[in-house]
Amino acid sequence: MFKKTHLRSLLGSILIGAMAAISTPAMATNEAMLDLLKILKDKGSISAQEYELLANAAKADGEKVEGTINEMKADVDKKTKNMPKITTKGKFKVASQDGDWEFQPIGRIFWDYIANDNDGGAIGTYGDSGFELRRARLGMQGKYKPISWKAEMDFADQTGLSWKDVWVAYNGKMDHGKWWVKLGQAHTAFGHATISSSKYMPLVRRPLFADGPQHSRRVGISAYTEGKRWFAHTSYQLPGLNDDNVAGATEDRTTLAFRLGGTPFKKDKKHLLHIGGSFMHEELNGDRFNNIDNNLVSHLGDGDQLEWDNAEGTVVEVDQVDAFGAEAIGVWGPLHGVFEYVAWDVQTKSAGSYDLDAFAFDVGYFFTGESMKYKTKGQFSGITPKKSVTKGGWGAWQLAARYEQMDLRDGNRDGGEAEVFTVGLNWHPTSNTRVMADYATTLDIKCGGVAGASTTCDGATGTEPSAFTLRAMMYY
């Protein structure tokens, strides 16, 4: 009859033998194996001498396996040293291991449903509602140090394909920070709203003074530099690739613009204050200043709009235009605010000068805790939800609103005056997708009725046109 000590020793020997038979060298390096051997030694199942023998053997096997793994890793690193790196998180980018070159396809799709109510306004078609493919862009961008480039087209333009960014840049670094010089079609160095990407706008539309009154992109040369908390941007440009000749003089129009800005207060990336200013001088050489026009609340339809000069009104030959802009951006955790003011001094050839202006104040709040991402160049970047729907979360939710005014009435030109309020709800399921719901309403509009003035706006004084817009968008 076995004694308990004999039985315990036998069971321990059987267990060790079985584990030794089925264990691979990788398992021998497992901390669990060493812990088990120690337990068996402490219980007396194996002697101290047997424990040392087995433990040393396990460690030796582990070192042998680790050495083999390191040799394999070194061999793989050597063979893949010159293979490109591929990034797939939120984008698809191929780049060299040293980062000297990279290539990235880009694109975005914005689908809108718009319900308009013209409230008895002047243009009946403004009451039209329906779907609109607002943006459908495809392009590519890349770099081969020190050169970078970008080419992008929009297929959603009703008049045909529309070129967006098409440029080549030379990039460099100085003691204060980076700089670049671009040649081609790129953003005009003026203002915050127009130069900001539509991918990151908290509301469906930009303010009234943007997209129409301000140039978005033009062809020419531009330069940029930045420090840790400041930037400077300038551009000298001719009409863009998509501009039509107006009165045969468009090719003579030149634009010189400057934008400066910085963060006088910056606690961290989520708590800061940005202040900036812009100046733009445009030589029209007798061309019409017909780029100040904008529908009040909707992109769909031909609705009530402020327009300083139009085809139906008396054509005014403009000599030059000076534009002045001031901007402020504040971010404090989930709360952000943006204020922008723009004034135009329009100098005509024979009708004197006109003073026009506009401003907008935006505010937004993430009630899921995210923050707007401010970049040194005075623009916002993309939002990353704290917990996206792909990880079982609710994504990021933001409430945004805007109050704005625009006054295009001066002297004998009545381009109209309006106040518009917009409120919107944003849902970011993931970092590259968003659903937006906006409601915009005209609080007040004045168009016509000015004694001795030529009315160039389209609208009915006292009406309150409004629009509801639902947008689904994605970008990469």
Coordinates of C-alpha atoms in Angstrom, one line a residue, residues 26-415:
A26 CA 7.8 28.4 -26.6
M27 CA 5.8 26.9 -23.7
A28 CA 8.9 26.3 -21.7
T29 CA 9.5 30.1 -21.6
N30 CA 6.0 30.6 -20.1
E31 CA 6.0 32.1 -16.7
A32 CA 3.2 29.7 -15.8
M33 CA 5.5 26.7 -16.3
L34 CA 8.1 28.2 -13.9
D35 CA 5.3 29.0 -11.4
L36 CA 4.0 25.4 -11.6
L37 CA 7.5 24.0 -11.0
K38 CA 7.9 26.2 -7.9
I39 CA 4.5 25.0 -6.5
L40 CA 5.4 21.4 -7.0
K41 CA 8.7 22.0 -5.2
D42 CA 7.0 23.8 -2.3
K43 CA 4.6 20.9 -1.9
G44 CA 7.4 18.4 -1.9
S45 CA 6.3 16.7 -5.2
I46 CA 9.8 17.4 -6.6
S47 CA 13.1 18.0 -4.8
A48 CA 15.0 21.2 -4.8
Q49 CA 17.6 19.6 -7.1
E50 CA 14.9 18.4 -9.5
Y51 CA 13.4 21.9 -9.5
E52 CA 16.7 23.6 -10.3
L53 CA 17.3 21.1 -13.1
L54 CA 13.9 21.6 -14.7
A55 CA 13.8 25.3 -14.2
N56 CA 17.3 25.8 -15.8
A57 CA 16.3 23.6 -18.7
A58 CA 13.1 25.6 -19.2
K59 CA 15.1 28.9 -19.1
A60 CA 17.7 27.5 -21.5
D61 CA 15.0 26.5 -24.0
G62 CA 13.3 29.9 -23.6
E63 CA 16.6 31.7 -24.4
K64 CA 17.1 29.4 -27.4
V65 CA 13.6 30.2 -28.7
E66 CA 14.0 33.9 -28.0
G67 CA 17.3 33.9 -29.9
T68 CA 15.7 32.1 -32.8
I69 CA 12.8 34.6 -32.8
N70 CA 15.2 37.6 -32.7
E71 CA 17.1 36.1 -35.7
M72 CA 13.9 35.7 -37.6
K73 CA 12.8 39.3 -36.8
A74 CA 16.2 40.6 -37.9
D75 CA 15.9 38.6 -41.1
V76 CA 12.4 39.9 -41.8
D77 CA 13.4 43.5 -41.0
K78 CA 16.3 43.2 -43.4
K79 CA 14.2 41.8 -46.2
T80 CA 11.3 44.4 -45.6
K81 CA 13.6 47.4 -45.1
N82 CA 12.7 49.0 -48.4
M83 CA 9.1 47.9 -48.5
P84 CA 6.5 50.7 -48.2
K85 CA 4.4 51.3 -45.1
I86 CA 0.7 51.0 -45.6
T87 CA -1.7 53.0 -43.4
T88 CA -5.4 52.0 -43.3
K89 CA -6.8 53.8 -40.2
G90 CA -9.3 56.3 -41.5
K91 CA -7.4 56.6 -44.8
F92 CA -5.3 54.6 -47.3
K93 CA -1.8 55.8 -47.5
V94 CA 1.4 54.2 -48.9
A95 CA 4.7 55.7 -47.7
S96 CA 8.4 54.8 -47.7
Q97 CA 9.9 53.5 -44.5
D98 CA 11.9 56.7 -44.1
G99 CA 8.9 59.0 -44.8
D100 CA 10.6 60.6 -47.8
W101 CA 7.7 59.8 -50.2
E102 CA 4.0 59.0 -49.8
F103 CA 0.9 58.6 -51.9
Q104 CA -2.7 58.9 -50.7
P105 CA -6.0 58.7 -52.6
I106 CA -8.6 61.2 -51.2
G107 CA -12.3 61.8 -51.6
R108 CA -15.6 62.8 -50.0
I109 CA -19.3 62.3 -50.6
F110 CA -22.0 64.7 -49.2
W111 CA -25.7 63.8 -49.8
D112 CA -28.3 66.4 -48.8
Y113 CA -32.0 66.4 -48.4
I114 CA -33.3 69.9 -48.3
A115 CA -36.8 71.1 -47.5
N116 CA -37.3 74.8 -48.4
D117 CA -40.0 77.2 -47.3
N118 CA -39.8 80.6 -49.1
D119 CA -42.5 82.2 -47.0
G120 CA -43.9 84.1 -49.9
G121 CA -40.5 85.3 -51.1
A122 CA -39.8 86.7 -54.5
I123 CA -38.5 83.6 -56.2
G124 CA -41.0 80.7 -56.4
T125 CA -38.5 78.0 -57.2
Y126 CA -36.9 78.6 -53.8
G127 CA -39.8 76.5 -52.4
D128 CA -38.4 73.5 -54.2
S129 CA -37.3 70.7 -52.0
G130 CA -35.4 67.5 -52.7
F131 CA -32.1 65.7 -52.7
E132 CA -28.8 67.1 -53.8
L133 CA -25.4 65.5 -54.3
R134 CA -23.6 68.4 -52.7
R135 CA -20.1 67.1 -53.1
A136 CA -18.5 64.1 -54.8
R137 CA -14.8 64.6 -54.9
L138 CA -12.0 62.3 -55.9
G139 CA -8.3 63.1 -55.9
M140 CA -4.9 62.2 -54.8
Q141 CA -2.1 63.8 -52.9
G142 CA 1.5 62.9 -52.0
K143 CA 5.0 64.0 -51.5
Y144 CA 8.6 63.3 -52.6
K145 CA 10.6 65.4 -50.2
P146 CA 10.9 68.3 -50.4
I147 CA 8.1 68.4 -53.0
S148 CA 4.4 67.8 -52.2
W149 CA 1.4 67.9 -54.5
K150 CA -2.4 67.6 -54.6
A151 CA -5.0 67.2 -57.4
E152 CA -8.7 67.0 -56.6
M153 CA -11.9 67.3 -58.7
D154 CA -15.6 67.6 -57.7
F155 CA -18.1 65.6 -59.8
A156 CA -21.2 67.1 -58.1
D157 CA -21.0 70.5 -59.9
Q158 CA -24.1 70.9 -62.1
T159 CA -22.1 72.7 -64.8
G160 CA -19.6 69.9 -65.1
L161 CA -16.4 68.8 -63.5
S162 CA -14.9 71.3 -61.1
W163 CA -11.3 71.5 -60.2
K164 CA -10.5 72.1 -56.5
D165 CA -6.9 72.0 -55.2
V166 CA -4.4 71.5 -58.0
W167 CA -0.9 72.5 -56.9
V168 CA 2.7 71.6 -56.4
A169 CA 4.6 72.9 -53.4
Y170 CA 8.2 73.1 -52.1
N171 CA 8.5 72.5 -48.4
G172 CA 11.2 73.5 -45.9
K173 CA 12.0 74.1 -42.3
M174 CA 13.6 77.0 -40.4
D175 CA 14.5 77.6 -36.8
H176 CA 11.0 79.0 -36.1
G177 CA 9.1 76.2 -37.9
K178 CA 8.0 74.9 -41.3
W179 CA 7.2 76.8 -44.5
W180 CA 6.1 76.1 -48.0
V181 CA 5.6 77.8 -51.4
K182 CA 2.8 76.6 -53.7
L183 CA 2.3 77.0 -57.4
G184 CA -1.1 76.2 -59.0
Q185 CA -4.7 76.5 -57.9
A186 CA -4.9 76.8 -54.1
H187 CA -6.8 78.7 -51.4
T188 CA -6.8 82.5 -51.3
A189 CA -5.1 83.7 -48.1
F190 CA -8.2 85.4 -46.6
G191 CA -10.5 84.6 -43.7
H192 CA -11.2 81.6 -41.6
A193 CA -14.6 80.3 -43.0
T194 CA -13.8 80.1 -46.7
I195 CA -10.4 78.6 -46.2
S196 CA -11.7 75.9 -43.8
S197 CA -12.5 72.5 -45.2
S198 CA -16.1 71.5 -45.6
K199 CA -15.3 68.2 -44.0
Y200 CA -15.0 69.8 -40.6
M201 CA -17.7 72.6 -40.7
P202 CA -20.0 72.3 -37.6
L203 CA -22.9 73.6 -39.8
V204 CA -24.0 72.5 -43.3
R205 CA -23.3 75.9 -44.8
R206 CA -20.6 78.5 -44.5
P207 CA -21.6 82.0 -43.5
L208 CA -23.2 84.3 -46.1
F209 CA -20.0 86.2 -46.7
A210 CA -18.1 83.0 -47.6
D211 CA -18.3 80.8 -50.8
G212 CA -19.7 83.7 -52.9
P213 CA -18.3 87.0 -51.7
Q214 CA -14.9 85.6 -50.9
H215 CA -12.7 83.7 -53.3
S216 CA -12.1 80.1 -52.4
R217 CA -9.4 79.0 -54.7
R218 CA -7.5 80.8 -57.5
V219 CA -4.5 80.1 -59.7
G220 CA -1.2 81.6 -58.8
I221 CA 1.5 81.5 -56.2
S222 CA 1.1 81.3 -52.4
A223 CA 3.4 81.0 -49.4
Y224 CA 3.0 80.0 -45.8
T225 CA 5.1 79.8 -42.7
E226 CA 4.3 79.0 -39.0
G227 CA 5.9 79.0 -35.6
K228 CA 4.8 77.3 -32.5
R229 CA 1.8 79.6 -31.9
W230 CA 1.5 81.8 -35.0
F231 CA 1.2 81.6 -38.8
A232 CA 1.5 83.9 -41.9
H233 CA -0.1 83.1 -45.2
T234 CA 0.0 85.1 -48.5
S235 CA -1.1 84.6 -52.1
Y236 CA -1.0 86.4 -55.4
Q237 CA -3.5 84.9 -57.9
L238 CA -5.4 85.1 -61.1
P239 CA -8.9 83.7 -61.7
G240 CA -9.3 80.0 -61.0
L241 CA -9.6 77.1 -63.4
N242 CA -13.4 77.1 -63.1
D243 CA -14.0 80.9 -63.5
D244 CA -15.8 82.1 -66.6
N245 CA -14.9 85.2 -68.4
V246 CA -17.1 88.1 -67.3
A247 CA -17.4 91.0 -69.7
G248 CA -14.2 89.8 -71.3
A249 CA -12.1 91.2 -68.5
T250 CA -11.8 88.3 -66.1
E251 CA -8.3 87.2 -67.2
D252 CA -7.1 90.7 -66.1
R253 CA -8.3 90.3 -62.5
T254 CA -5.5 89.9 -60.0
T255 CA -5.8 89.2 -56.2
L256 CA -3.2 89.9 -53.5
A257 CA -4.1 88.6 -50.1
F258 CA -2.6 88.2 -46.6
R259 CA -3.7 86.3 -43.5
L260 CA -2.0 86.4 -40.1
G261 CA -3.0 84.7 -36.9
G262 CA -1.9 83.1 -33.7
T263 CA -2.9 81.9 -30.2
P264 CA -2.1 84.6 -27.6
F265 CA -3.6 82.2 -25.0
K266 CA -3.0 78.4 -25.1
K267 CA -3.3 76.3 -22.0
D268 CA -3.3 73.1 -24.1
K269 CA -4.8 71.8 -27.4
K270 CA -8.3 71.9 -25.8
H271 CA -8.1 75.3 -24.2
L272 CA -7.0 78.2 -26.4
L273 CA -7.8 81.5 -28.0
H274 CA -7.0 82.3 -31.6
I275 CA -6.9 85.9 -33.0
G276 CA -6.4 86.6 -36.7
G277 CA -6.8 89.2 -39.5
S278 CA -6.8 89.3 -43.3
F279 CA -6.5 91.8 -46.1
M280 CA -7.3 91.3 -49.8
H281 CA -6.7 93.7 -52.7
E282 CA -8.4 92.8 -56.0
E283 CA -7.8 94.6 -59.3
L284 CA -10.9 94.2 -61.5
N285 CA -9.9 96.7 -64.3
G286 CA -13.5 97.5 -65.2
D287 CA -14.9 94.0 -64.7
R288 CA -18.1 93.5 -62.7
F289 CA -17.9 92.7 -59.0
N290 CA -20.6 90.0 -59.3
N291 CA -19.1 87.6 -56.8
I292 CA -21.1 89.0 -53.9
D293 CA -24.2 87.0 -54.1
N294 CA -25.5 84.2 -51.9
N295 CA -28.8 82.3 -51.2
L296 CA -29.9 83.0 -47.6
V297 CA -30.7 79.6 -46.2
S298 CA -30.2 76.9 -48.8
H299 CA -28.0 75.8 -51.6
L300 CA -30.8 74.2 -53.5
G301 CA -33.0 76.3 -55.6
D302 CA -32.8 80.0 -56.8
G303 CA -34.1 81.7 -53.7
D304 CA -34.1 85.0 -51.8
Q305 CA -30.5 86.2 -52.0
L306 CA -28.4 89.2 -51.4
E307 CA -26.6 90.3 -54.5
W308 CA -24.7 93.6 -54.9
D309 CA -24.5 93.3 -58.7
N310 CA -26.5 91.1 -61.1
A311 CA -27.2 90.6 -64.8
E312 CA -30.6 92.3 -64.5
G313 CA -29.4 95.4 -62.7
T314 CA -27.3 98.3 -64.0
V315 CA -23.8 97.0 -64.7
V316 CA -21.2 98.8 -62.6
E317 CA -17.6 98.8 -63.8
V318 CA -15.4 98.2 -60.8
D319 CA -11.8 99.4 -60.6
Q320 CA -10.7 97.7 -57.4
V321 CA -11.9 96.2 -54.2
D322 CA -10.2 96.1 -50.8
A323 CA -11.4 93.6 -48.2
F324 CA -10.6 93.5 -44.5
G325 CA -11.3 90.6 -42.2
A326 CA -11.0 90.0 -38.4
E327 CA -11.5 86.6 -36.7
A328 CA -11.4 85.0 -33.3
I329 CA -11.6 81.4 -32.3
G330 CA -12.0 80.0 -28.8
V331 CA -11.9 76.4 -27.7
W332 CA -12.6 75.4 -24.1
G333 CA -13.0 71.7 -23.8
P334 CA -16.2 70.6 -25.5
L335 CA -17.3 74.2 -26.1
H336 CA -16.1 76.4 -29.0
G337 CA -16.9 79.7 -30.6
V338 CA -15.9 81.5 -33.8
F339 CA -16.4 85.1 -34.7
E340 CA -15.6 86.6 -38.1
Y341 CA -16.1 90.0 -39.6
V342 CA -15.6 91.1 -43.2
A343 CA -15.8 94.6 -44.8
W344 CA -15.4 95.5 -48.5
D345 CA -14.5 98.8 -50.0
V346 CA -15.7 98.7 -53.6
Q347 CA -14.1 101.4 -55.9
T348 CA -15.9 101.8 -59.2
K349 CA -14.7 103.6 -62.3
S350 CA -17.4 106.3 -62.4
A351 CA -20.0 105.7 -59.6
G352 CA -17.8 106.3 -56.6
S353 CA -17.2 103.9 -53.8
Y354 CA -19.4 101.5 -51.7
D355 CA -19.0 100.1 -48.2
L356 CA -20.4 96.6 -47.6
D357 CA -19.9 94.4 -44.6
A358 CA -21.0 91.1 -42.9
F359 CA -20.3 89.1 -39.7
A360 CA -21.1 85.7 -38.2
F361 CA -20.8 84.2 -34.8
D362 CA -20.8 80.4 -34.4
V363 CA -20.9 78.4 -31.2
G364 CA -20.8 74.6 -30.7
Y365 CA -20.8 72.1 -27.8
F366 CA -20.0 68.4 -27.7
F367 CA -22.2 66.8 -25.0
T368 CA -20.2 63.6 -25.4
G369 CA -17.0 65.3 -24.3
E370 CA -15.0 65.7 -27.5
S371 CA -13.3 69.0 -28.5
M372 CA -12.8 70.8 -31.8
K373 CA -9.3 70.2 -33.1
Y374 CA -7.5 73.5 -33.7
K375 CA -4.5 73.5 -36.0
T376 CA -1.7 76.1 -35.9
K377 CA -2.8 77.4 -39.4
G378 CA -6.0 78.8 -37.9
Q379 CA -8.3 75.9 -39.1
F380 CA -10.1 73.0 -37.5
S381 CA -9.3 69.4 -38.2
G382 CA -11.4 66.1 -37.9
I383 CA -13.2 64.9 -34.8
T384 CA -12.3 61.5 -33.2
P385 CA -15.2 60.2 -31.1
K386 CA -14.2 59.1 -27.6
K387 CA -16.0 55.8 -28.4
S388 CA -17.2 55.2 -32.0
V389 CA -20.1 53.0 -32.9
T390 CA -17.7 50.4 -34.3
K391 CA -16.5 50.0 -30.7
G392 CA -19.9 49.8 -29.2
G393 CA -20.2 53.5 -28.4
W394 CA -22.6 56.3 -29.4
G395 CA -20.1 58.2 -31.4
A396 CA -19.7 62.0 -30.9
W397 CA -22.7 64.3 -30.6
Q398 CA -22.5 68.1 -31.1
L399 CA -25.0 71.0 -31.0
A400 CA -24.1 74.0 -33.1
A401 CA -25.6 77.4 -33.9
R402 CA -24.9 80.6 -35.9
Y403 CA -26.2 84.1 -35.9
E404 CA -25.1 86.3 -38.9
Q405 CA -25.8 89.6 -40.6
M406 CA -24.9 90.8 -44.1
D407 CA -25.4 94.4 -45.4
L408 CA -25.0 95.1 -49.1
R409 CA -27.0 98.4 -49.1
D410 CA -25.0 101.5 -49.7
G411 CA -25.6 104.7 -51.8
N412 CA -27.5 104.0 -55.0
R413 CA -27.0 100.2 -54.9
D414 CA -29.5 98.1 -52.9
G415 CA -28.0 94.6 -52.7

